[in-house]
PDB file of C-alpha atoms in Angstrom:
ATOM      1  CA  ALA A  22      12.241 -10.813  -8.407  1.00  0.00           C
ATOM      2  CA  GLN A  23       9.041 -10.997  -6.402  1.00  0.00           C
ATOM      3  CA  SER A  24       5.448 -11.332  -7.407  1.00  0.00           C
ATOM      4  CA  VAL A  25       2.090 -11.673  -5.720  1.00  0.00           C
ATOM      5  CA  THR A  26      -1.093 -13.202  -7.063  1.00  0.00           C
ATOM      6  CA  GLN A  27      -4.398 -12.660  -5.331  1.00  0.00           C
ATOM      7  CA  LEU A  28      -6.914 -15.195  -6.572  1.00  0.00           C
ATOM      8  CA  GLY A  29     -10.300 -13.588  -7.049  1.00  0.00           C
ATOM      9  CA  SER A  30     -10.688  -9.867  -7.477  1.00  0.00           C
ATOM     10  CA  HIS A  31     -14.092 -10.017  -5.755  1.00  0.00           C
ATOM     11  CA  VAL A  32     -15.235 -12.263  -2.914  1.00  0.00           C
ATOM     12  CA  SER A  33     -18.720 -12.199  -1.460  1.00  0.00           C
ATOM     13  CA  VAL A  34     -19.727 -13.868   1.811  1.00  0.00           C
ATOM     14  CA  SER A  35     -22.710 -13.770   4.118  1.00  0.00           C
ATOM     15  CA  GLU A  36     -22.423 -12.180   7.521  1.00  0.00           C
ATOM     16  CA  GLY A  37     -21.183 -14.827   9.965  1.00  0.00           C
ATOM     17  CA  ALA A  38     -19.610 -16.974   7.245  1.00  0.00           C
ATOM     18  CA  LEU A  39     -15.943 -17.858   6.871  1.00  0.00           C
ATOM     19  CA  VAL A  40     -13.778 -15.359   5.038  1.00  0.00           C
ATOM     20  CA  LEU A  41     -10.970 -16.773   2.873  1.00  0.00           C
ATOM     21  CA  LEU A  42      -8.863 -14.475   0.720  1.00  0.00           C
ATOM     22  CA  ARG A  43      -6.136 -16.172  -1.267  1.00  0.00           C
ATOM     23  CA  CYS A  44      -2.588 -14.979  -1.844  1.00  0.00           C
ATOM     24  CA  ASN A  45       0.260 -16.780  -3.569  1.00  0.00           C
ATOM     25  CA  TYR A  46       3.717 -15.321  -3.856  1.00  0.00           C
ATOM     26  CA  SER A  47       7.001 -15.959  -5.517  1.00  0.00           C
ATOM     27  CA  SER A  48      10.316 -14.851  -4.124  1.00  0.00           C
ATOM     28  CA  SER A  49      13.879 -15.976  -4.736  1.00  0.00           C
ATOM     29  CA  VAL A  50      14.797 -15.327  -1.085  1.00  0.00           C
ATOM     30  CA  PRO A  51      12.947 -15.745   2.238  1.00  0.00           C
ATOM     31  CA  PRO A  52      10.097 -13.278   2.177  1.00  0.00           C
ATOM     32  CA  TYR A  53       8.257 -10.988   4.482  1.00  0.00           C
ATOM     33  CA  LEU A  54       4.526 -11.142   3.768  1.00  0.00           C
ATOM     34  CA  PHE A  55       1.807  -8.663   4.629  1.00  0.00           C
ATOM     35  CA  TRP A  56      -1.920  -8.194   4.432  1.00  0.00           C
ATOM     36  CA  TYR A  57      -3.315  -4.677   4.304  1.00  0.00           C
ATOM     37  CA  VAL A  58      -6.924  -3.482   4.335  1.00  0.00           C
ATOM     38  CA  GLN A  59      -8.235  -0.400   2.549  1.00  0.00           C
ATOM     39  CA  TYR A  60     -11.606   1.211   3.155  1.00  0.00           C
ATOM     40  CA  PRO A  61     -13.072   3.442   0.414  1.00  0.00           C
ATOM     41  CA  ASN A  62     -11.072   6.586  -0.250  1.00  0.00           C
ATOM     42  CA  GLN A  63      -8.638   5.835   2.540  1.00  0.00           C
ATOM     43  CA  GLY A  64      -5.067   4.661   2.865  1.00  0.00           C
ATOM     44  CA  LEU A  65      -3.974   1.117   3.596  1.00  0.00           C
ATOM     45  CA  GLN A  66      -3.823  -0.233   7.129  1.00  0.00           C
ATOM     46  CA  LEU A  67      -1.703  -3.190   8.195  1.00  0.00           C
ATOM     47  CA  LEU A  68      -3.754  -6.248   9.193  1.00  0.00           C
ATOM     48  CA  LEU A  69      -0.885  -8.622   9.893  1.00  0.00           C
ATOM     49  CA  LYS A  70       2.617  -9.548   8.831  1.00  0.00           C
ATOM     50  CA  TYR A  71       4.804 -12.638   8.569  1.00  0.00           C
ATOM     51  CA  THR A  72       8.481 -12.092   9.342  1.00  0.00           C
ATOM     52  CA  SER A  73       9.733 -15.689   9.748  1.00  0.00           C
ATOM     53  CA  ALA A  74       8.785 -16.192  13.410  1.00  0.00           C
ATOM     54  CA  ALA A  75       5.517 -18.141  13.662  1.00  0.00           C
ATOM     55  CA  THR A  76       3.892 -19.491  10.510  1.00  0.00           C
ATOM     56  CA  LEU A  77       0.394 -18.759  11.833  1.00  0.00           C
ATOM     57  CA  VAL A  78       0.045 -15.040  12.226  1.00  0.00           C
ATOM     58  CA  LYS A  79      -2.786 -13.333  14.058  1.00  0.00           C
ATOM     59  CA  GLY A  80      -3.768  -9.808  13.185  1.00  0.00           C
ATOM     60  CA  ILE A  81      -6.293  -7.171  14.034  1.00  0.00           C
ATOM     61  CA  ASN A  82     -10.080  -7.517  13.778  1.00  0.00           C
ATOM     62  CA  GLY A  83      -9.969 -11.320  14.166  1.00  0.00           C
ATOM     63  CA  PHE A  84      -8.024 -12.019  10.969  1.00  0.00           C
ATOM     64  CA  GLU A  85      -5.210 -14.508  10.694  1.00  0.00           C
ATOM     65  CA  ALA A  86      -2.990 -15.920   7.962  1.00  0.00           C
ATOM     66  CA  GLU A  87      -0.811 -18.982   7.620  1.00  0.00           C
ATOM     67  CA  PHE A  88       2.508 -19.000   5.822  1.00  0.00           C
ATOM     68  CA  LYS A  89       2.911 -22.226   3.826  1.00  0.00           C
ATOM     69  CA  LYS A  90       6.295 -22.363   2.188  1.00  0.00           C
ATOM     70  CA  SER A  91       5.573 -25.579   0.284  1.00  0.00           C
ATOM     71  CA  GLU A  92       2.529 -23.991  -1.311  1.00  0.00           C
ATOM     72  CA  THR A  93       4.026 -20.462  -1.536  1.00  0.00           C
ATOM     73  CA  SER A  94       0.793 -19.215  -0.032  1.00  0.00           C
ATOM     74  CA  PHE A  95      -0.278 -16.737   2.618  1.00  0.00           C
ATOM     75  CA  HIS A  96      -4.074 -16.922   2.664  1.00  0.00           C
ATOM     76  CA  LEU A  97      -6.083 -14.611   4.921  1.00  0.00           C
ATOM     77  CA  THR A  98      -8.956 -16.008   6.969  1.00  0.00           C
ATOM     78  CA  LYS A  99     -11.549 -14.925   9.484  1.00  0.00           C
ATOM     79  CA  PRO A 100     -13.967 -17.429  11.040  1.00  0.00           C
ATOM     80  CA  SER A 101     -17.010 -15.171  11.016  1.00  0.00           C
ATOM     81  CA  ALA A 102     -17.487 -12.200   8.693  1.00  0.00           C
ATOM     82  CA  HIS A 103     -18.876  -8.926   9.970  1.00  0.00           C
ATOM     83  CA  MET A 104     -20.446  -6.184   7.908  1.00  0.00           C
ATOM     84  CA  SER A 105     -17.561  -3.889   8.873  1.00  0.00           C
ATOM     85  CA  ASP A 106     -15.117  -6.257   7.130  1.00  0.00           C
ATOM     86  CA  ALA A 107     -16.315  -5.065   3.722  1.00  0.00           C
ATOM     87  CA  ALA A 108     -13.238  -3.449   2.167  1.00  0.00           C
ATOM     88  CA  GLU A 109     -10.417  -4.097  -0.266  1.00  0.00           C
ATOM     89  CA  TYR A 110      -7.584  -6.331   0.864  1.00  0.00           C
ATOM     90  CA  PHE A 111      -4.039  -6.339  -0.442  1.00  0.00           C
ATOM     91  CA  CYS A 112      -1.351  -8.953  -0.057  1.00  0.00           C
ATOM     92  CA  ALA A 113       2.260  -7.773  -0.319  1.00  0.00           C
ATOM     93  CA  VAL A 114       5.704  -9.371  -0.335  1.00  0.00           C
ATOM     94  CA  SER A 115       9.182  -8.027   0.298  1.00  0.00           C
ATOM     95  CA  ASP A 116      12.592  -9.603   0.673  1.00  0.00           C
ATOM     96  CA  GLN A 117      13.802  -9.910   4.231  1.00  0.00           C
ATOM     97  CA  GLY A 118      15.984  -6.920   4.921  1.00  0.00           C
ATOM     98  CA  THR A 119      14.680  -5.020   1.929  1.00  0.00           C
ATOM     99  CA  ASN A 120      13.161  -1.615   2.296  1.00  0.00           C
ATOM    100  CA  ALA A 121       9.471  -2.190   3.065  1.00  0.00           C
ATOM    101  CA  GLY A 122       8.463   0.565   0.737  1.00  0.00           C
ATOM    102  CA  LYS A 123       9.667  -1.528  -2.177  1.00  0.00           C
ATOM    103  CA  SER A 124       7.197  -4.310  -1.413  1.00  0.00           C
ATOM    104  CA  THR A 125       5.346  -5.826  -4.334  1.00  0.00           C
ATOM    105  CA  PHE A 126       1.576  -5.567  -3.936  1.00  0.00           C
ATOM    106  CA  GLY A 127      -1.121  -7.803  -5.340  1.00  0.00           C
ATOM    107  CA  ASP A 128      -3.993  -6.345  -7.341  1.00  0.00           C
ATOM    108  CA  GLY A 129      -6.349  -6.535  -4.380  1.00  0.00           C
ATOM    109  CA  THR A 130      -9.496  -8.454  -3.479  1.00  0.00           C
ATOM    110  CA  THR A 131     -12.727  -6.639  -2.763  1.00  0.00           C
ATOM    111  CA  LEU A 132     -14.681  -8.314   0.023  1.00  0.00           C
ATOM    112  CA  THR A 133     -18.442  -7.857   0.105  1.00  0.00           C
ATOM    113  CA  VAL A 134     -20.394  -8.984   3.175  1.00  0.00           C
ATOM    114  CA  LYS A 135     -24.087  -9.685   2.663  1.00  0.00           C
ATOM    115  CA  PRO A 136     -26.539  -9.330   5.560  1.00  0.00           C
TER     116      PRO A 136
ATOM    117  CA  ASP B  29      -1.706  11.255  17.539  1.00  0.00           C
ATOM    118  CA  GLY B  30       1.089  10.632  15.086  1.00  0.00           C
ATOM    119  CA  GLY B  31       0.344   9.982  11.488  1.00  0.00           C
ATOM    120  CA  ILE B  32       0.602  11.056   7.875  1.00  0.00           C
ATOM    121  CA  THR B  33      -1.415  13.955   6.496  1.00  0.00           C
ATOM    122  CA  GLN B  34      -2.034  14.214   2.781  1.00  0.00           C
ATOM    123  CA  SER B  35      -3.606  17.226   1.123  1.00  0.00           C
ATOM    124  CA  PRO B  36      -5.676  17.998  -0.739  1.00  0.00           C
ATOM    125  CA  LYS B  37      -8.061  15.065  -0.480  1.00  0.00           C
ATOM    126  CA  TYR B  38      -9.486  15.769  -3.942  1.00  0.00           C
ATOM    127  CA  LEU B  39      -7.857  17.741  -6.722  1.00  0.00           C
ATOM    128  CA  PHE B  40      -8.929  18.581 -10.231  1.00  0.00           C
ATOM    129  CA  ARG B  41      -6.458  19.611 -12.879  1.00  0.00           C
ATOM    130  CA  LYS B  42      -6.683  20.809 -16.406  1.00  0.00           C
ATOM    131  CA  GLU B  43      -4.461  19.176 -18.969  1.00  0.00           C
ATOM    132  CA  GLY B  44      -1.064  20.824 -19.180  1.00  0.00           C
ATOM    133  CA  GLN B  45      -0.990  21.979 -15.574  1.00  0.00           C
ATOM    134  CA  ASN B  46       1.438  20.881 -12.900  1.00  0.00           C
ATOM    135  CA  VAL B  47      -0.010  20.052  -9.485  1.00  0.00           C
ATOM    136  CA  THR B  48       1.680  19.367  -6.157  1.00  0.00           C
ATOM    137  CA  LEU B  49       0.384  16.910  -3.583  1.00  0.00           C
ATOM    138  CA  SER B  50       1.423  17.452   0.003  1.00  0.00           C
ATOM    139  CA  CYS B  51       2.560  14.732   2.417  1.00  0.00           C
ATOM    140  CA  GLU B  52       3.519  15.537   6.012  1.00  0.00           C
ATOM    141  CA  GLN B  53       4.362  13.056   8.772  1.00  0.00           C
ATOM    142  CA  ASN B  54       4.933  13.525  12.498  1.00  0.00           C
ATOM    143  CA  LEU B  55       6.082   9.960  13.146  1.00  0.00           C
ATOM    144  CA  ASN B  56       9.786  10.833  13.000  1.00  0.00           C
ATOM    145  CA  HIS B  57      10.156   8.257  10.225  1.00  0.00           C
ATOM    146  CA  ASP B  58      13.238   8.424   8.050  1.00  0.00           C
ATOM    147  CA  ALA B  59      11.843   6.898   4.862  1.00  0.00           C
ATOM    148  CA  MET B  60       8.914   8.196   2.837  1.00  0.00           C
ATOM    149  CA  TYR B  61       7.235   6.892  -0.318  1.00  0.00           C
ATOM    150  CA  TRP B  62       4.731   7.851  -2.992  1.00  0.00           C
ATOM    151  CA  TYR B  63       2.498   5.284  -4.649  1.00  0.00           C
ATOM    152  CA  ARG B  64      -0.045   5.434  -7.401  1.00  0.00           C
ATOM    153  CA  GLN B  65      -3.198   3.320  -7.224  1.00  0.00           C
ATOM    154  CA  ASP B  66      -5.466   2.628 -10.186  1.00  0.00           C
ATOM    155  CA  PRO B  67      -8.749   0.685 -10.037  1.00  0.00           C
ATOM    156  CA  GLY B  68      -8.215  -3.065  -9.924  1.00  0.00           C
ATOM    157  CA  GLN B  69      -4.495  -2.713  -9.525  1.00  0.00           C
ATOM    158  CA  GLY B  70      -2.079  -2.863  -6.677  1.00  0.00           C
ATOM    159  CA  LEU B  71       0.126  -0.022  -5.564  1.00  0.00           C
ATOM    160  CA  ARG B  72       2.950   1.095  -7.823  1.00  0.00           C
ATOM    161  CA  LEU B  73       5.955   2.937  -6.404  1.00  0.00           C
ATOM    162  CA  ILE B  74       6.636   6.371  -7.891  1.00  0.00           C
ATOM    163  CA  TYR B  75       9.472   7.780  -5.754  1.00  0.00           C
ATOM    164  CA  TYR B  76      10.974   7.135  -2.365  1.00  0.00           C
ATOM    165  CA  SER B  77      13.350   8.892  -0.002  1.00  0.00           C
ATOM    166  CA  GLN B  78      15.348   7.298   2.796  1.00  0.00           C
ATOM    167  CA  ILE B  79      16.998  10.469   4.042  1.00  0.00           C
ATOM    168  CA  VAL B  80      16.633  14.223   3.767  1.00  0.00           C
ATOM    169  CA  ASN B  81      17.907  15.712   0.504  1.00  0.00           C
ATOM    170  CA  ASP B  82      18.032  12.320  -1.196  1.00  0.00           C
ATOM    171  CA  PHE B  83      15.424  10.379  -3.183  1.00  0.00           C
ATOM    172  CA  GLN B  84      15.246   7.577  -5.742  1.00  0.00           C
ATOM    173  CA  LYS B  85      12.979   6.732  -8.630  1.00  0.00           C
ATOM    174  CA  GLY B  86      10.530   3.924  -8.210  1.00  0.00           C
ATOM    175  CA  ASP B  87       8.910   1.840 -10.911  1.00  0.00           C
ATOM    176  CA  ILE B  88       6.841   4.611 -12.550  1.00  0.00           C
ATOM    177  CA  ALA B  89       8.706   7.888 -11.951  1.00  0.00           C
ATOM    178  CA  GLU B  90       8.241   9.383 -15.424  1.00  0.00           C
ATOM    179  CA  GLY B  91       6.149  12.548 -15.314  1.00  0.00           C
ATOM    180  CA  TYR B  92       6.574  13.012 -11.569  1.00  0.00           C
ATOM    181  CA  SER B  93       9.024  14.912  -9.372  1.00  0.00           C
ATOM    182  CA  VAL B  94       9.661  15.079  -5.625  1.00  0.00           C
ATOM    183  CA  SER B  95      11.736  16.928  -3.037  1.00  0.00           C
ATOM    184  CA  ARG B  96      12.799  16.088   0.508  1.00  0.00           C
ATOM    185  CA  GLU B  97      14.016  19.275   2.149  1.00  0.00           C
ATOM    186  CA  LYS B  98      12.680  18.348   5.574  1.00  0.00           C
ATOM    187  CA  LYS B  99      12.345  14.991   7.308  1.00  0.00           C
ATOM    188  CA  GLU B 100       8.647  15.592   7.849  1.00  0.00           C
ATOM    189  CA  SER B 101       7.708  16.534   4.301  1.00  0.00           C
ATOM    190  CA  PHE B 102       7.790  14.746   0.931  1.00  0.00           C
ATOM    191  CA  PRO B 103       5.718  16.608  -1.674  1.00  0.00           C
ATOM    192  CA  LEU B 104       4.940  15.067  -5.059  1.00  0.00           C
ATOM    193  CA  THR B 105       4.547  17.139  -8.211  1.00  0.00           C
ATOM    194  CA  VAL B 106       2.548  15.656 -11.055  1.00  0.00           C
ATOM    195  CA  THR B 107       3.848  17.389 -14.151  1.00  0.00           C
ATOM    196  CA  SER B 108       2.250  17.942 -17.523  1.00  0.00           C
ATOM    197  CA  ALA B 109       4.556  15.228 -18.851  1.00  0.00           C
ATOM    198  CA  GLN B 110       2.520  12.574 -17.020  1.00  0.00           C
ATOM    199  CA  LYS B 111       0.201  11.351 -19.756  1.00  0.00           C
ATOM    200  CA  ASN B 112      -2.426   9.689 -17.593  1.00  0.00           C
ATOM    201  CA  PRO B 113      -2.363  11.341 -14.169  1.00  0.00           C
ATOM    202  CA  THR B 114      -5.903  10.577 -13.029  1.00  0.00           C
ATOM    203  CA  ALA B 115      -5.406   8.235 -10.066  1.00  0.00           C
ATOM    204  CA  PHE B 116      -5.405   7.859  -6.298  1.00  0.00           C
ATOM    205  CA  TYR B 117      -2.059   8.830  -4.780  1.00  0.00           C
ATOM    206  CA  LEU B 118      -0.837   7.424  -1.486  1.00  0.00           C
ATOM    207  CA  CYS B 119       2.023   8.617   0.669  1.00  0.00           C
ATOM    208  CA  ALA B 120       3.606   6.269   3.200  1.00  0.00           C
ATOM    209  CA  SER B 121       6.525   6.118   5.606  1.00  0.00           C
ATOM    210  CA  THR B 122       8.621   3.627   7.534  1.00  0.00           C
ATOM    211  CA  PRO B 123      10.993   3.957  10.468  1.00  0.00           C
ATOM    212  CA  THR B 124      14.449   2.441  10.530  1.00  0.00           C
ATOM    213  CA  GLY B 125      15.319  -0.449  12.815  1.00  0.00           C
ATOM    214  CA  SER B 126      13.235  -3.511  13.694  1.00  0.00           C
ATOM    215  CA  GLY B 127       9.974  -1.956  12.588  1.00  0.00           C
ATOM    216  CA  ALA B 128      11.333  -1.001   9.227  1.00  0.00           C
ATOM    217  CA  ASN B 129       9.145  -3.384   7.292  1.00  0.00           C
ATOM    218  CA  VAL B 130       5.786  -1.877   8.181  1.00  0.00           C
ATOM    219  CA  LEU B 131       4.366   0.902   6.058  1.00  0.00           C
ATOM    220  CA  THR B 132       2.187   3.625   7.561  1.00  0.00           C
ATOM    221  CA  PHE B 133      -0.081   5.241   4.972  1.00  0.00           C
ATOM    222  CA  GLY B 134      -1.807   8.560   4.636  1.00  0.00           C
ATOM    223  CA  ALA B 135      -5.455   8.792   3.607  1.00  0.00           C
ATOM    224  CA  GLY B 136      -4.622   9.547  -0.003  1.00  0.00           C
ATOM    225  CA  SER B 137      -5.228  12.253  -2.585  1.00  0.00           C
ATOM    226  CA  ARG B 138      -7.492  11.693  -5.568  1.00  0.00           C
ATOM    227  CA  LEU B 139      -6.393  13.563  -8.687  1.00  0.00           C
ATOM    228  CA  THR B 140      -8.736  13.963 -11.632  1.00  0.00           C
ATOM    229  CA  VAL B 141      -7.679  15.511 -14.910  1.00  0.00           C
ATOM    230  CA  LEU B 142     -10.477  17.351 -16.677  1.00  0.00           C
TER     231      LEU B 142
END
């Protein structure tokens, strides 16, 4: 069984500040891990994914995430927040080789960026 | 450009009515999925289909039905048996092969029961 916990349903940062969105997972087998972004009234868009190659994964829009097996974490970071980063972010986990559509999603973290 | 088209964007339904949400993709993806999203919650899988004329229940299939008569289309019917249908519904698809673990989403349909 898999599960995902996103710590903090709301995160607020100032423009130009570091963005850190936390995700912890549990999985009985090696996982694939994903971060998606959702803008209001839109679908989800893939930011980045971990599929057991490099532990530091770079994604779109300057985001990156580091897979830490010992901490069962996959936190999302961006060095400098931009107003356009305001959105909801979802972490997801699936078993390697499992149908991606059966991923388990976290409850989401809403990011607010203050001017 | 390839993608997933969901319609309608907004839909209002009276209690006791069935409604059908459309999902069409031109990505040539084999697998398609329907999710339900409620405020403050992650996505929950309703139904999925990995091949034409075949589909499986997800975690919350009660009160919903689907069909997959064409590769491109995977409509979802919200029946009167669904007790709390007001939600945001998302359709997604994946290809087979090495890219199989990335979901492509449509823009969603928001259903409100009056």
